[in-house]
Amino acid sequence: MNNLDIGLLALAVMALLVAWGIHAVTRQFGRDKIFAKITPGQVPLPNQPREITRVKGGREYSGDIAVAFSPPRGLTPGLVGTIVDGKAEMRDVTATIVDLAVRRYLKITAIDDDPTAKTKKDWLITKLRPAVAPLGEQPLQRFEVRLLEELFLHGDQVRMSQLGSVFAETMRRTQNDLYNGVQELGWYERHPQDRGGCLRVVAIIGGLVGGVLFFFAGMSVWSGVAGLLVAGAGYVLGRALTHRTPRTALGTAVHVQTLGFKKYLETAEADQIKFEEAAEVFSRYLP
């Protein structure tokens, strides 16, 4: 090992340590925020001081969760589904359509064109009323109004099989609307999937290029080791620059409330479920 190898190793180790340090710091900013000194899932009253901290023990709250006997009040299934995992998925859009059926804006009917078939092949979606909530009902969100309008763009009835690629674009726009919705409600400070992917690619490529340069600078086993350390530093730095978008304290409260309702559905006794189903409670909560 000559002086050049020692210098290259020292620089490589320093680069790796700096990358790990940046990674450790940015991980703290990737943890969700939470209201302090109150029960998780609750929101301080307007006249109460709001003390906010970061969750402990992981990136999101993982402590005890109180059972909630209803989902978060006034929120749509699509928005709640997005806050659960930070992703607006197709099932969240589908849940929105089912919720509009529960709220009697549309009707979904199974169709079987072939009586001998073992399974239903299609669904008929029928418009029941305009996308305007009557007095006393929760008004529709903007994305719900647009979803209804584009569902029935060519008439008051449409088959699921007829929607095709045109409605696929509507589904994608609805997903974007859900992302915008969780930001407007203050659950996220920025787009939940904004992870700075380009920065990660640049850091990794930079690490690989630096590793190759370190190897050719010494052309020895030790310069090769130094090159691997530099490449590793690039990878670690890439991870550091792409930490997850954390929930705000309000977003964490809604998330905990949702998990509390999930806990109730998982642990409710059979007699209680039978009673509530008779009152059509579970039908309302289906979405």
XYZ file of N, CA and C in Angstrom:
861
model
N 0.862 -1.202 0.000
C 0.000 0.000 0.000
C 0.897 1.250 0.000
N 0.767 2.082 -1.020
C 1.555 3.306 -1.091
C 0.749 4.511 -0.585
N 1.375 5.676 -0.620
C 0.727 6.885 -0.102
C -0.546 7.243 -0.879
N -0.526 6.976 -2.206
C -1.718 7.271 -3.011
C -2.898 6.418 -2.568
N -2.640 5.124 -2.300
C -3.705 4.232 -1.846
C -4.258 4.694 -0.500
N -3.342 5.098 0.389
C -3.783 5.567 1.716
C -4.653 6.815 1.565
N -4.234 7.722 0.699
C -5.019 8.945 0.494
C -6.389 8.660 -0.104
N -6.428 7.741 -1.089
C -7.713 7.392 -1.703
C -8.646 6.726 -0.699
N -8.100 5.822 0.124
C -8.918 5.159 1.148
C -9.450 6.162 2.157
N -8.594 7.097 2.569
C -9.020 8.106 3.548
C -10.158 8.953 2.987
N -10.026 9.382 1.733
C -11.086 10.176 1.101
C -12.375 9.371 0.951
N -12.241 8.098 0.586
C -13.423 7.257 0.401
C -14.165 7.039 1.714
N -13.393 6.755 2.775
C -14.016 6.560 4.087
C -14.701 7.838 4.550
N -14.055 8.984 4.306
C -14.650 10.271 4.689
C -15.958 10.506 3.929
N -15.954 10.172 2.633
C -17.168 10.353 1.833
C -18.299 9.473 2.351
N -17.965 8.234 2.715
C -18.984 7.321 3.220
C -19.538 7.797 4.558
N -18.678 8.288 5.429
C -19.120 8.789 6.729
C -20.023 10.016 6.577
N -19.645 10.907 5.656
C -20.484 12.091 5.411
C -21.855 11.674 4.874
N -21.866 10.705 3.948
C -23.141 10.235 3.391
C -24.012 9.614 4.475
N -23.420 8.811 5.358
C -24.180 8.204 6.450
C -24.708 9.276 7.401
N -23.906 10.319 7.641
C -24.361 11.404 8.503
C -25.565 12.120 7.922
N -25.507 12.412 6.604
C -26.638 13.060 5.934
C -27.866 12.152 5.975
N -27.645 10.855 5.779
C -28.751 9.889 5.815
C -29.409 9.877 7.190
N -28.609 9.899 8.255
C -29.158 9.878 9.611
C -29.981 11.132 9.898
N -29.524 12.272 9.388
C -30.249 13.528 9.622
C -31.553 13.551 8.844
N -31.498 13.174 7.562
C -32.708 13.254 6.738
C -33.766 12.244 7.168
N -33.345 11.134 7.763
C -34.335 10.167 8.264
C -35.218 10.786 9.344
N -34.649 11.699 10.108
C -35.443 12.369 11.136
C -36.549 13.206 10.499
N -36.247 13.816 9.351
C -37.248 14.629 8.656
C -38.264 13.771 7.910
N -37.981 12.477 7.767
C -38.925 11.578 7.118
C -39.935 10.988 8.068
N -39.794 11.246 9.374
C -40.751 10.726 10.357
C -41.968 11.647 10.426
N -43.135 11.059 10.636
C -44.364 11.836 10.720
C -44.346 12.759 11.931
N -45.080 13.851 11.808
C -45.295 14.745 12.945
C -46.515 14.268 13.732
N -46.629 14.696 14.977
C -47.749 14.287 15.825
C -47.979 15.354 16.894
N -49.236 15.534 17.279
C -49.542 16.466 18.362
C -49.055 15.879 19.681
N -48.335 16.658 20.454
C -47.790 16.192 21.726
C -48.758 16.496 22.869
N -48.649 15.704 23.922
C -49.376 15.909 25.193
C -50.884 15.735 25.059
N -51.353 15.079 24.016
C -52.762 14.694 23.921
C -52.817 13.262 23.394
N -53.964 12.624 23.531
C -54.123 11.247 23.072
C -53.948 11.168 21.558
N -53.108 10.254 21.064
C -52.933 10.118 19.615
C -54.278 9.909 18.912
N -54.496 10.623 17.838
C -55.760 10.556 17.117
C -56.656 11.738 17.402
N -56.365 12.464 18.468
C -57.145 13.654 18.792
C -56.453 14.902 18.238
N -57.255 15.956 18.091
C -56.746 17.240 17.597
C -57.004 18.293 18.670
N -56.013 19.120 18.984
C -56.232 20.154 20.009
C -57.393 21.074 19.651
N -58.112 21.525 20.661
C -59.194 22.476 20.444
C -58.616 23.817 20.016
N -59.437 24.668 19.392
C -58.925 25.957 18.905
C -58.233 26.794 19.977
N -58.708 26.708 21.234
C -58.117 27.526 22.294
C -56.978 26.817 23.029
N -56.625 25.603 22.582
C -55.538 24.860 23.209
C -54.229 25.115 22.468
N -53.113 25.130 23.209
C -51.814 25.267 22.532
C -51.514 24.019 21.710
N -50.879 24.220 20.568
C -50.548 23.097 19.687
C -49.044 22.847 19.736
N -48.662 21.817 20.457
C -47.262 21.419 20.522
C -47.062 20.218 19.601
N -46.164 20.346 18.667
C -45.956 19.316 17.639
C -44.546 18.747 17.749
N -44.443 17.436 17.638
C -43.155 16.760 17.667
C -43.131 15.687 16.593
N -42.057 14.906 16.547
C -41.958 13.795 15.605
C -42.305 12.492 16.320
N -42.886 11.549 15.598
C -43.220 10.261 16.198
C -41.934 9.530 16.580
N -42.037 8.652 17.540
C -40.880 7.889 18.000
C -41.048 6.415 17.617
N -39.924 5.755 17.461
C -39.943 4.318 17.211
C -40.139 3.906 15.769
N -40.096 4.859 14.848
C -40.282 4.517 13.443
C -40.701 5.725 12.645
N -41.071 5.491 11.389
C -41.433 6.607 10.511
C -42.860 7.088 10.737
N -43.748 6.198 11.241
C -45.119 6.591 11.538
C -45.517 6.056 12.900
N -46.617 6.580 13.431
C -47.041 6.208 14.776
C -47.322 4.713 14.861
N -46.751 4.074 15.884
C -46.917 2.624 16.043
C -47.293 2.254 17.479
N -47.781 3.218 18.236
C -48.153 2.947 19.618
C -49.576 2.413 19.741
N -50.115 2.490 20.956
C -51.475 2.014 21.223
C -52.495 2.853 20.461
N -53.536 2.183 19.989
C -54.594 2.843 19.226
C -55.937 2.511 19.855
N -56.692 3.525 20.195
C -58.017 3.324 20.780
C -59.010 2.927 19.699
N -59.937 2.047 20.040
C -60.961 1.614 19.092
C -61.873 2.784 18.741
N -62.134 2.971 17.455
C -63.079 3.987 16.981
C -64.265 3.262 16.358
N -65.477 3.652 16.749
C -66.677 2.954 16.293
C -67.237 3.505 14.986
N -66.531 4.468 14.402
C -66.933 5.009 13.106
C -65.691 5.561 12.425
N -65.708 5.674 11.103
C -64.554 6.240 10.400
C -64.454 7.737 10.667
N -63.337 8.369 10.328
C -63.215 9.818 10.524
C -64.385 10.567 9.908
N -64.985 11.434 10.673
C -66.235 12.093 10.271
C -66.018 13.043 9.097
N -66.929 12.958 8.131
C -66.943 13.903 7.025
C -65.905 13.666 5.954
N -65.197 12.540 6.015
C -64.144 12.274 5.038
C -64.566 11.165 4.084
N -64.127 11.274 2.849
C -64.492 10.282 1.846
C -63.542 9.088 1.912
N -64.004 7.917 1.499
C -63.141 6.722 1.522
C -61.868 6.889 0.704
N -61.955 7.578 -0.429
C -60.768 7.766 -1.258
C -59.684 8.548 -0.541
N -60.079 9.615 0.154
C -59.112 10.418 0.895
C -58.539 9.640 2.069
N -59.408 8.901 2.758
C -58.941 8.102 3.895
C -57.984 7.011 3.417
N -58.301 6.398 2.274
C -57.414 5.373 1.735
C -56.056 5.933 1.365
N -56.019 7.186 0.935
C -54.755 7.811 0.565
C -53.908 8.144 1.786
N -54.553 8.550 2.892
C -53.786 8.887 4.093
C -53.235 7.643 4.771
N -53.856 6.485 4.560
C -53.409 5.257 5.231
C -51.998 4.880 4.815
N -51.715 4.928 3.500
C -50.396 4.495 3.030
C -49.681 5.529 2.168
N -50.268 6.722 2.062
C -49.621 7.758 1.269
C -49.719 7.544 -0.223
N -50.574 6.621 -0.662
C -50.711 6.313 -2.080
C -52.176 6.416 -2.488
N -52.423 7.105 -3.591
C -53.757 7.132 -4.185
C -53.809 6.016 -5.215
N -54.361 4.891 -4.822
C -54.362 3.705 -5.674
C -55.707 3.561 -6.378
N -55.769 2.639 -7.329
C -57.006 2.428 -8.069
C -58.128 1.986 -7.143
N -57.790 1.242 -6.094
C -58.835 0.805 -5.168
C -59.436 1.993 -4.416
N -58.662 3.073 -4.235
C -59.203 4.264 -3.594
C -60.207 4.958 -4.515
N -59.919 4.950 -5.816
C -60.869 5.509 -6.781
C -62.121 4.636 -6.845
N -61.924 3.315 -6.848
C -63.060 2.394 -6.869
C -63.919 2.573 -5.620
N -63.269 2.750 -4.478
C -64.015 2.972 -3.232
C -64.836 4.251 -3.317
N -64.314 5.259 -4.025
C -65.052 6.506 -4.207
C -66.323 6.263 -5.024
N -66.212 5.440 -6.075
C -67.388 5.130 -6.892
C -68.429 4.373 -6.063
N -67.981 3.404 -5.271
C -68.904 2.651 -4.415
C -69.548 3.590 -3.385
N -68.773 4.525 -2.858
C -69.313 5.478 -1.884
C -70.386 6.362 -2.517
N -70.185 6.746 -3.762
C -71.208 7.539 -4.454
C -72.485 6.721 -4.643
N -72.334 5.405 -4.785
C -73.514 4.541 -4.860
C -74.212 4.473 -3.502
N -73.436 4.363 -2.434
C -74.021 4.328 -1.085
C -74.761 5.632 -0.794
N -74.245 6.730 -1.299
C -74.871 8.050 -1.077
C -75.950 8.344 -2.114
N -76.251 7.343 -2.936
C -77.366 7.359 -3.877
C -77.232 8.405 -4.992
N -75.989 8.614 -5.434
C -75.779 9.417 -6.638
C -75.799 8.528 -7.875
N -75.509 7.265 -7.676
C -75.528 6.310 -8.782
C -75.892 4.926 -8.245
N -76.177 4.035 -9.160
C -76.541 2.661 -8.813
C -75.669 1.701 -9.616
N -75.161 0.683 -8.956
C -74.318 -0.309 -9.609
C -75.062 -1.638 -9.628
N -75.268 -2.175 -10.820
C -76.023 -3.412 -10.986
C -75.179 -4.432 -11.737
N -75.132 -5.643 -11.214
C -74.405 -6.714 -11.899
C -75.218 -7.193 -13.094
N -74.533 -7.426 -14.211
C -75.187 -7.884 -15.441
C -74.570 -9.210 -15.861
N -75.440 -10.125 -16.248
C -74.981 -11.425 -16.737
C -75.649 -11.672 -18.079
N -74.914 -11.394 -19.151
C -75.474 -11.591 -20.488
C -75.595 -13.064 -20.850
N -74.793 -13.884 -20.173
C -74.812 -15.319 -20.449
C -75.340 -16.040 -19.202
N -76.595 -16.473 -19.211
C -77.180 -17.116 -18.024
C -76.432 -18.367 -17.592
N -75.678 -18.995 -18.500
C -74.966 -20.225 -18.142
C -73.604 -19.950 -17.509
N -73.183 -18.692 -17.547
C -71.872 -18.359 -16.984
C -71.901 -18.474 -15.468
N -70.765 -18.856 -14.900
C -70.690 -19.040 -13.448
C -70.490 -17.722 -12.704
N -69.954 -16.723 -13.372
C -69.686 -15.446 -12.714
C -70.305 -14.302 -13.515
N -70.584 -13.185 -12.817
C -71.077 -11.995 -13.485
C -69.956 -11.392 -14.326
N -70.307 -10.918 -15.536
C -69.281 -10.456 -16.458
C -69.175 -8.947 -16.549
N -70.201 -8.236 -16.140
C -70.175 -6.791 -16.335
C -71.000 -6.098 -15.253
N -70.855 -4.763 -15.204
C -71.592 -3.962 -14.225
C -72.222 -2.783 -14.953
N -73.469 -2.512 -14.643
C -74.182 -1.370 -15.204
C -74.217 -0.260 -14.152
N -73.719 0.908 -14.523
C -73.707 2.058 -13.617
C -74.763 3.038 -14.095
N -75.708 3.355 -13.228
C -76.836 4.218 -13.583
C -76.811 5.484 -12.739
N -76.963 6.612 -13.381
C -77.010 7.896 -12.678
C -78.372 8.063 -12.026
N -78.373 8.431 -10.745
C -79.630 8.598 -10.016
C -80.007 10.059 -9.801
N -79.010 10.923 -9.647
C -79.308 12.342 -9.429
C -78.078 13.171 -9.780
N -78.250 14.498 -9.947
C -77.118 15.365 -10.305
C -76.068 15.397 -9.188
N -74.907 15.890 -9.548
C -73.796 15.956 -8.596
C -73.893 17.181 -7.701
N -75.078 17.374 -7.147
C -75.315 18.489 -6.234
C -75.959 17.936 -4.977
N -75.291 18.118 -3.850
C -75.807 17.591 -2.588
C -76.967 18.440 -2.103
N -78.102 17.821 -1.740
C -79.221 18.587 -1.192
C -78.869 19.180 0.166
N -79.671 20.110 0.612
C -79.429 20.777 1.884
C -79.396 19.761 3.020
N -78.388 19.855 3.845
C -78.268 18.944 4.981
C -77.324 17.783 4.743
N -76.958 17.515 3.477
C -76.026 16.445 3.166
C -74.620 17.001 2.951
N -73.639 16.138 3.161
C -72.260 16.532 2.946
C -72.035 16.835 1.470
N -71.542 18.041 1.137
C -71.320 18.374 -0.277
C -70.234 17.508 -0.889
N -70.331 17.327 -2.194
C -69.344 16.522 -2.894
C -68.027 17.284 -3.025
N -66.930 16.522 -2.981
C -65.628 17.106 -3.271
C -65.522 17.375 -4.772
N -64.584 18.255 -5.147
C -64.431 18.594 -6.563
C -64.143 17.359 -7.410
N -63.284 16.474 -6.900
C -62.937 15.294 -7.693
C -64.121 14.333 -7.812
N -65.030 14.333 -6.808
C -66.217 13.489 -6.898
C -67.174 14.017 -7.971
N -67.299 15.342 -8.044
C -68.156 15.951 -9.067
C -67.628 15.611 -10.452
N -66.318 15.778 -10.654
C -65.739 15.486 -11.964
C -65.853 14.002 -12.297
N -65.674 13.144 -11.304
C -65.790 11.714 -11.535
C -67.193 11.359 -12.004
N -68.207 11.942 -11.371
C -69.588 11.696 -11.790
C -69.845 12.219 -13.199
N -69.362 13.414 -13.476
C -69.596 14.011 -14.797
C -68.960 13.168 -15.898
N -67.752 12.671 -15.662
C -67.066 11.920 -16.706
C -67.577 10.486 -16.800
N -68.132 9.961 -15.706
C -68.762 8.640 -15.773
C -69.948 8.665 -16.734
N -70.729 9.724 -16.658
C -71.970 9.804 -17.436
C -71.861 10.864 -18.530
N -70.703 10.906 -19.154
C -70.460 11.904 -20.193
C -71.361 11.699 -21.403
N -71.754 10.434 -21.683
C -72.536 10.128 -22.886
C -73.920 9.571 -22.569
N -74.401 9.790 -21.367
C -75.728 9.309 -21.013
C -75.830 8.962 -19.542
N -77.038 8.580 -19.124
C -77.286 8.297 -17.714
C -76.988 6.857 -17.339
N -76.570 6.051 -18.295
C -76.191 4.673 -18.005
C -74.924 4.325 -18.775
N -74.080 3.553 -18.135
C -72.851 3.118 -18.792
C -72.420 1.783 -18.191
N -71.925 0.913 -19.042
C -71.382 -0.353 -18.564
C -69.903 -0.175 -18.226
N -69.454 -0.900 -17.226
C -68.054 -0.829 -16.850
C -67.159 -1.199 -18.037
N -67.587 -2.168 -18.837
C -66.790 -2.616 -19.977
C -66.711 -1.555 -21.072
N -67.616 -0.562 -21.047
C -67.634 0.472 -22.076
C -66.726 1.651 -21.740
N -66.243 1.701 -20.529
C -65.466 2.862 -20.103
C -64.132 2.937 -20.836
N -63.440 1.826 -20.923
C -62.233 1.734 -21.747
C -61.129 2.684 -21.345
N -60.277 2.988 -22.335
C -59.077 3.791 -22.083
C -59.411 5.238 -21.754
N -60.545 5.742 -22.241
C -60.931 7.129 -21.945
C -61.125 7.311 -20.454
N -61.820 6.358 -19.834
C -62.059 6.482 -18.398
C -60.791 6.173 -17.595
N -59.864 5.435 -18.188
C -58.593 5.183 -17.506
C -57.889 6.496 -17.218
N -57.984 7.444 -18.156
C -57.400 8.765 -17.939
C -58.136 9.495 -16.821
N -59.461 9.300 -16.759
C -60.244 9.881 -15.669
C -59.795 9.311 -14.326
N -59.538 8.018 -14.298
C -59.070 7.386 -13.062
C -57.738 7.986 -12.629
N -56.842 8.211 -13.577
C -55.544 8.800 -13.241
C -55.701 10.226 -12.733
N -56.595 10.984 -13.359
C -56.824 12.351 -12.882
C -57.423 12.350 -11.488
N -58.303 11.370 -11.210
C -58.891 11.270 -9.876
C -57.832 10.946 -8.836
N -56.876 10.095 -9.215
C -55.770 9.810 -8.301
C -54.991 11.083 -7.982
N -54.732 11.903 -8.999
C -54.044 13.172 -8.760
C -54.881 14.093 -7.885
N -56.204 14.061 -8.087
C -57.092 14.867 -7.248
C -57.007 14.435 -5.785
N -56.891 13.130 -5.551
C -56.768 12.632 -4.181
C -55.472 13.125 -3.547
N -54.393 13.108 -4.322
C -53.124 13.634 -3.808
C -53.256 15.119 -3.462
N -53.907 15.872 -4.353
C -54.118 17.294 -4.067
C -55.012 17.491 -2.857
N -56.006 16.583 -2.719
C -56.956 16.707 -1.609
C -56.295 16.540 -0.251
N -55.406 15.559 -0.112
C -54.763 15.340 1.192
C -53.813 16.484 1.529
N -53.328 17.197 0.498
C -52.509 18.373 0.774
C -53.385 19.554 1.173
N -54.503 19.744 0.476
C -55.403 20.851 0.796
C -55.991 20.712 2.197
N -56.205 19.473 2.624
C -56.738 19.239 3.968
C -55.664 19.377 5.048
N -54.420 19.548 4.634
C -53.342 19.746 5.597
C -52.779 18.463 6.164
N -52.996 17.332 5.488
C -52.475 16.053 5.992
C -51.028 15.848 5.562
N -50.662 16.457 4.447
C -49.281 16.440 3.960
C -48.909 17.860 3.558
N -47.653 18.222 3.783
C -47.206 19.553 3.385
C -46.876 19.607 1.903
N -46.571 18.472 1.309
C -46.317 18.402 -0.133
C -46.825 17.053 -0.642
N -46.684 16.821 -1.938
C -47.182 15.599 -2.563
C -46.646 14.374 -1.814
N -47.532 13.447 -1.408
C -47.084 12.278 -0.629
C -46.055 11.408 -1.326
N -46.026 11.418 -2.661
C -45.079 10.587 -3.396
C -43.902 11.388 -3.966
N -43.754 12.624 -3.484
C -42.635 13.455 -3.932
C -41.386 13.075 -3.150
N -40.606 12.161 -3.701
C -39.431 11.636 -3.007
C -38.114 12.068 -3.655
N -38.177 12.968 -4.612
C -36.949 13.427 -5.235
C -36.185 12.334 -5.947
N -36.882 11.544 -6.752
C -36.255 10.410 -7.422
C -35.069 10.788 -8.300
N -35.109 11.975 -8.937
C -34.010 12.397 -9.800
C -32.730 12.586 -8.993
N -32.859 13.144 -7.796
C -31.682 13.344 -6.954
C -31.041 12.011 -6.592
N -31.869 11.019 -6.357
C -31.336 9.703 -6.018
C -30.532 9.132 -7.180
N -31.077 9.250 -8.382
C -30.377 8.733 -9.558
C -29.048 9.452 -9.742
N -29.060 10.782 -9.603
C -27.834 11.568 -9.768
C -26.786 11.153 -8.740
N -27.207 10.963 -7.479
C -26.263 10.590 -6.428
C -25.660 9.211 -6.692
N -26.489 8.271 -7.116
C -25.987 6.911 -7.372
C -25.031 6.900 -8.557
N -25.408 7.596 -9.642
C -24.521 7.659 -10.809
C -23.211 8.350 -10.443
N -23.315 9.439 -9.658
C -22.112 10.131 -9.211
C -21.208 9.224 -8.396
N -21.808 8.394 -7.535
C -21.025 7.452 -6.741
C -20.323 6.420 -7.608
N -21.027 5.916 -8.614
C -20.421 4.925 -9.506
C -19.268 5.526 -10.314
N -19.494 6.739 -10.843
C -18.441 7.398 -11.606
C -17.236 7.675 -10.712
N -17.507 8.167 -9.490
C -16.420 8.427 -8.555
C -15.666 7.160 -8.196
N -16.393 6.056 -8.033
C -15.747 4.790 -7.715
C -14.809 4.336 -8.807
N -15.256 4.494 -10.070
C -14.406 4.115 -11.206
C -13.152 4.988 -11.260
N -13.324 6.296 -11.037
C -12.183 7.213 -11.065
C -11.175 6.880 -9.959
N -11.697 6.537 -8.777
C -10.801 6.182 -7.665
C -9.999 4.931 -8.022
N -10.647 3.957 -8.649
C -9.933 2.727 -9.000
C -8.822 3.000 -10.018
N -9.136 3.748 -11.067
C -8.141 4.012 -12.104
C -7.060 4.981 -11.632
N -7.354 5.738 -10.554
C -6.321 6.633 -10.029
C -5.167 5.857 -9.415
N -5.456 4.683 -8.829
C -4.403 3.902 -8.187
C -4.107 2.586 -8.871
N -5.093 2.059 -9.581
C -4.945 0.773 -10.288
C -4.377 -0.318 -9.378
N -4.953 -0.436 -8.185
C -4.500 -1.450 -7.234
C -5.712 -2.006 -6.496
N -5.459 -3.029 -5.688
C -6.539 -3.617 -4.888
C -7.118 -2.577 -3.932
N -6.237 -1.795 -3.325
C -6.700 -0.808 -2.338
C -7.479 0.330 -2.985
N -7.070 0.730 -4.172
C -7.849 1.766 -4.869
C -9.198 1.205 -5.314
N -9.228 -0.117 -5.583
C -10.508 -0.765 -5.882
C -11.435 -0.747 -4.686
N -10.881 -1.010 -3.498
C -11.677 -0.944 -2.267
C -12.196 0.471 -2.047
N -11.301 1.440 -2.287
C -11.713 2.836 -2.142
C -12.841 3.171 -3.116
N -12.731 2.643 -4.344
C -13.786 2.882 -5.329
C -15.116 2.301 -4.900
N -15.094 1.112 -4.301
C -16.337 0.502 -3.801
C -16.939 1.340 -2.683
N -16.084 1.886 -1.814
C -16.574 2.730 -0.719
C -17.228 4.000 -1.259
N -16.635 4.586 -2.298
C -17.210 5.793 -2.906
C -18.549 5.471 -3.567
N -18.613 4.327 -4.259
C -19.889 3.919 -4.869
C -20.947 3.704 -3.795
N -20.547 3.087 -2.668
C -21.475 2.904 -1.553
C -21.933 4.224 -0.972
N -21.012 5.202 -0.913
C -21.379 6.529 -0.416
C -22.425 7.174 -1.316
N -22.281 6.967 -2.637
C -23.277 7.508 -3.570
C -24.643 6.894 -3.362
N -24.665 5.580 -3.109
C -25.944 4.903 -2.872
C -26.594 5.405 -1.574
N -25.793 5.502 -0.507
C -26.318 5.977 0.776
C -26.826 7.409 0.649
N -26.078 8.243 -0.074
C -26.516 9.622 -0.272
C -27.809 9.676 -1.073
N -27.928 8.787 -2.064
C -29.171 8.719 -2.828
C -30.358 8.377 -1.951
N -30.164 7.437 -1.029
C -31.229 7.098 -0.068
C -31.554 8.288 0.816
N -30.535 9.024 1.208
C -30.747 10.161 2.106
C -31.551 11.270 1.436
N -31.356 11.438 0.138
C -32.016 12.532 -0.581
C -33.430 12.190 -1.017
N -33.872 10.964 -0.767
C -35.202 10.548 -1.222
C -36.025 9.992 -0.063
N -35.979 10.652 1.085
C -36.779 10.180 2.215
C -38.262 10.412 1.940
N -39.104 9.637 2.580
C -40.553 9.689 2.372
C -41.119 11.046 2.783
N -42.245 11.399 2.198
C -42.948 12.612 2.611
C -43.690 12.326 3.916
N -43.379 13.012 4.997
C -44.038 12.716 6.279
C -45.433 13.325 6.355
N -46.280 12.711 7.161
C -47.587 13.300 7.442
C -47.415 14.480 8.393
N -48.311 15.441 8.295
C -48.361 16.506 9.281
C -48.985 15.955 10.570
N -48.985 16.750 11.620
C -49.605 16.313 12.876
C -51.093 16.026 12.663
N -51.765 16.849 11.852
C -53.182 16.617 11.559
C -53.343 15.336 10.744
N -52.434 15.102 9.805
C -52.486 13.870 9.017
C -52.305 12.637 9.874
N -51.400 12.710 10.854
C -51.201 11.583 11.767
C -52.456 11.331 12.597
N -53.131 12.403 13.026
C -54.365 12.245 13.807
C -55.424 11.506 12.994
N -55.596 11.886 11.736
C -56.578 11.214 10.871
C -56.150 9.768 10.627
N -54.864 9.549 10.443
C -54.345 8.195 10.225
C -54.654 7.312 11.423
N -54.428 7.809 12.625
C -54.693 7.029 13.838
C -56.188 6.759 13.983
N -57.025 7.754 13.671
C -58.478 7.556 13.739
C -58.914 6.444 12.788
N -58.335 6.433 11.597
C -58.668 5.409 10.609
C -58.263 4.024 11.095
N -57.071 3.925 11.677
C -56.609 2.641 12.203
C -57.480 2.191 13.379
N -57.993 3.155 14.137
C -58.901 2.811 15.235
C -60.188 2.192 14.732
N -60.717 2.710 13.618
C -61.932 2.133 13.036
C -61.636 0.761 12.436
N -60.468 0.622 11.828
C -60.063 -0.679 11.294
C -59.986 -1.711 12.426
N -59.479 -1.281 13.560
C -59.370 -2.175 14.719
C -60.743 -2.633 15.178
N -61.711 -1.716 15.136
C -63.085 -2.081 15.520
C -63.661 -3.126 14.566
N -63.460 -2.919 13.257
C -63.984 -3.875 12.279
C -63.352 -5.259 12.456
N -62.094 -5.287 12.882
C -61.397 -6.554 13.048
C -61.773 -7.275 14.336
N -62.260 -6.519 15.330
C -62.500 -7.118 16.648
C -63.965 -7.110 17.073
N -64.852 -6.520 16.258
C -66.264 -6.457 16.640
C -66.853 -7.857 16.760
N -67.686 -8.051 17.746
C -68.309 -9.360 17.951
C -69.429 -9.588 16.940
N -69.725 -10.845 16.688
C -70.695 -11.218 15.655
C -72.075 -10.607 15.916
N -72.516 -10.616 17.178
C -73.838 -10.069 17.488
C -73.901 -8.570 17.210
N -72.805 -7.866 17.532
C -72.770 -6.431 17.273
C -72.815 -6.149 15.784
N -72.073 -6.944 14.994
C -72.082 -6.763 13.548
C -73.469 -7.023 12.984
N -74.143 -8.069 13.498
C -75.480 -8.405 13.022
C -76.454 -7.263 13.313
N -76.338 -6.669 14.512
C -77.221 -5.565 14.883
C -76.989 -4.352 13.986
N -75.714 -4.030 13.748
C -75.411 -2.843 12.960
C -75.727 -3.064 11.476
N -75.613 -4.301 11.029
C -75.958 -4.566 9.637
C -77.465 -4.422 9.438
N -78.235 -4.778 10.456
C -79.689 -4.589 10.376
C -80.030 -3.110 10.250
N -79.206 -2.259 10.831
C -79.429 -0.809 10.739
C -78.707 -0.212 9.537
N -78.160 -1.060 8.659
C -77.469 -0.659 7.439
C -76.219 0.173 7.722
N -75.659 -0.002 8.914
C -74.430 0.724 9.236
C -73.265 0.225 8.403
N -73.109 -1.099 8.329
C -71.990 -1.643 7.587
C -72.135 -1.406 6.087
N -73.357 -1.303 5.606
C -73.543 -0.982 4.197
C -73.011 0.427 3.896
N -73.198 1.343 4.825
C -72.687 2.714 4.637
C -71.158 2.736 4.706
N -70.610 1.810 5.501
C -69.163 1.796 5.674
C -68.445 0.888 4.669
N -69.205 0.243 3.784
C -68.596 -0.663 2.820
C -67.458 -0.027 2.017
N -67.639 1.207 1.491
C -66.533 1.795 0.723
C -65.265 1.931 1.544
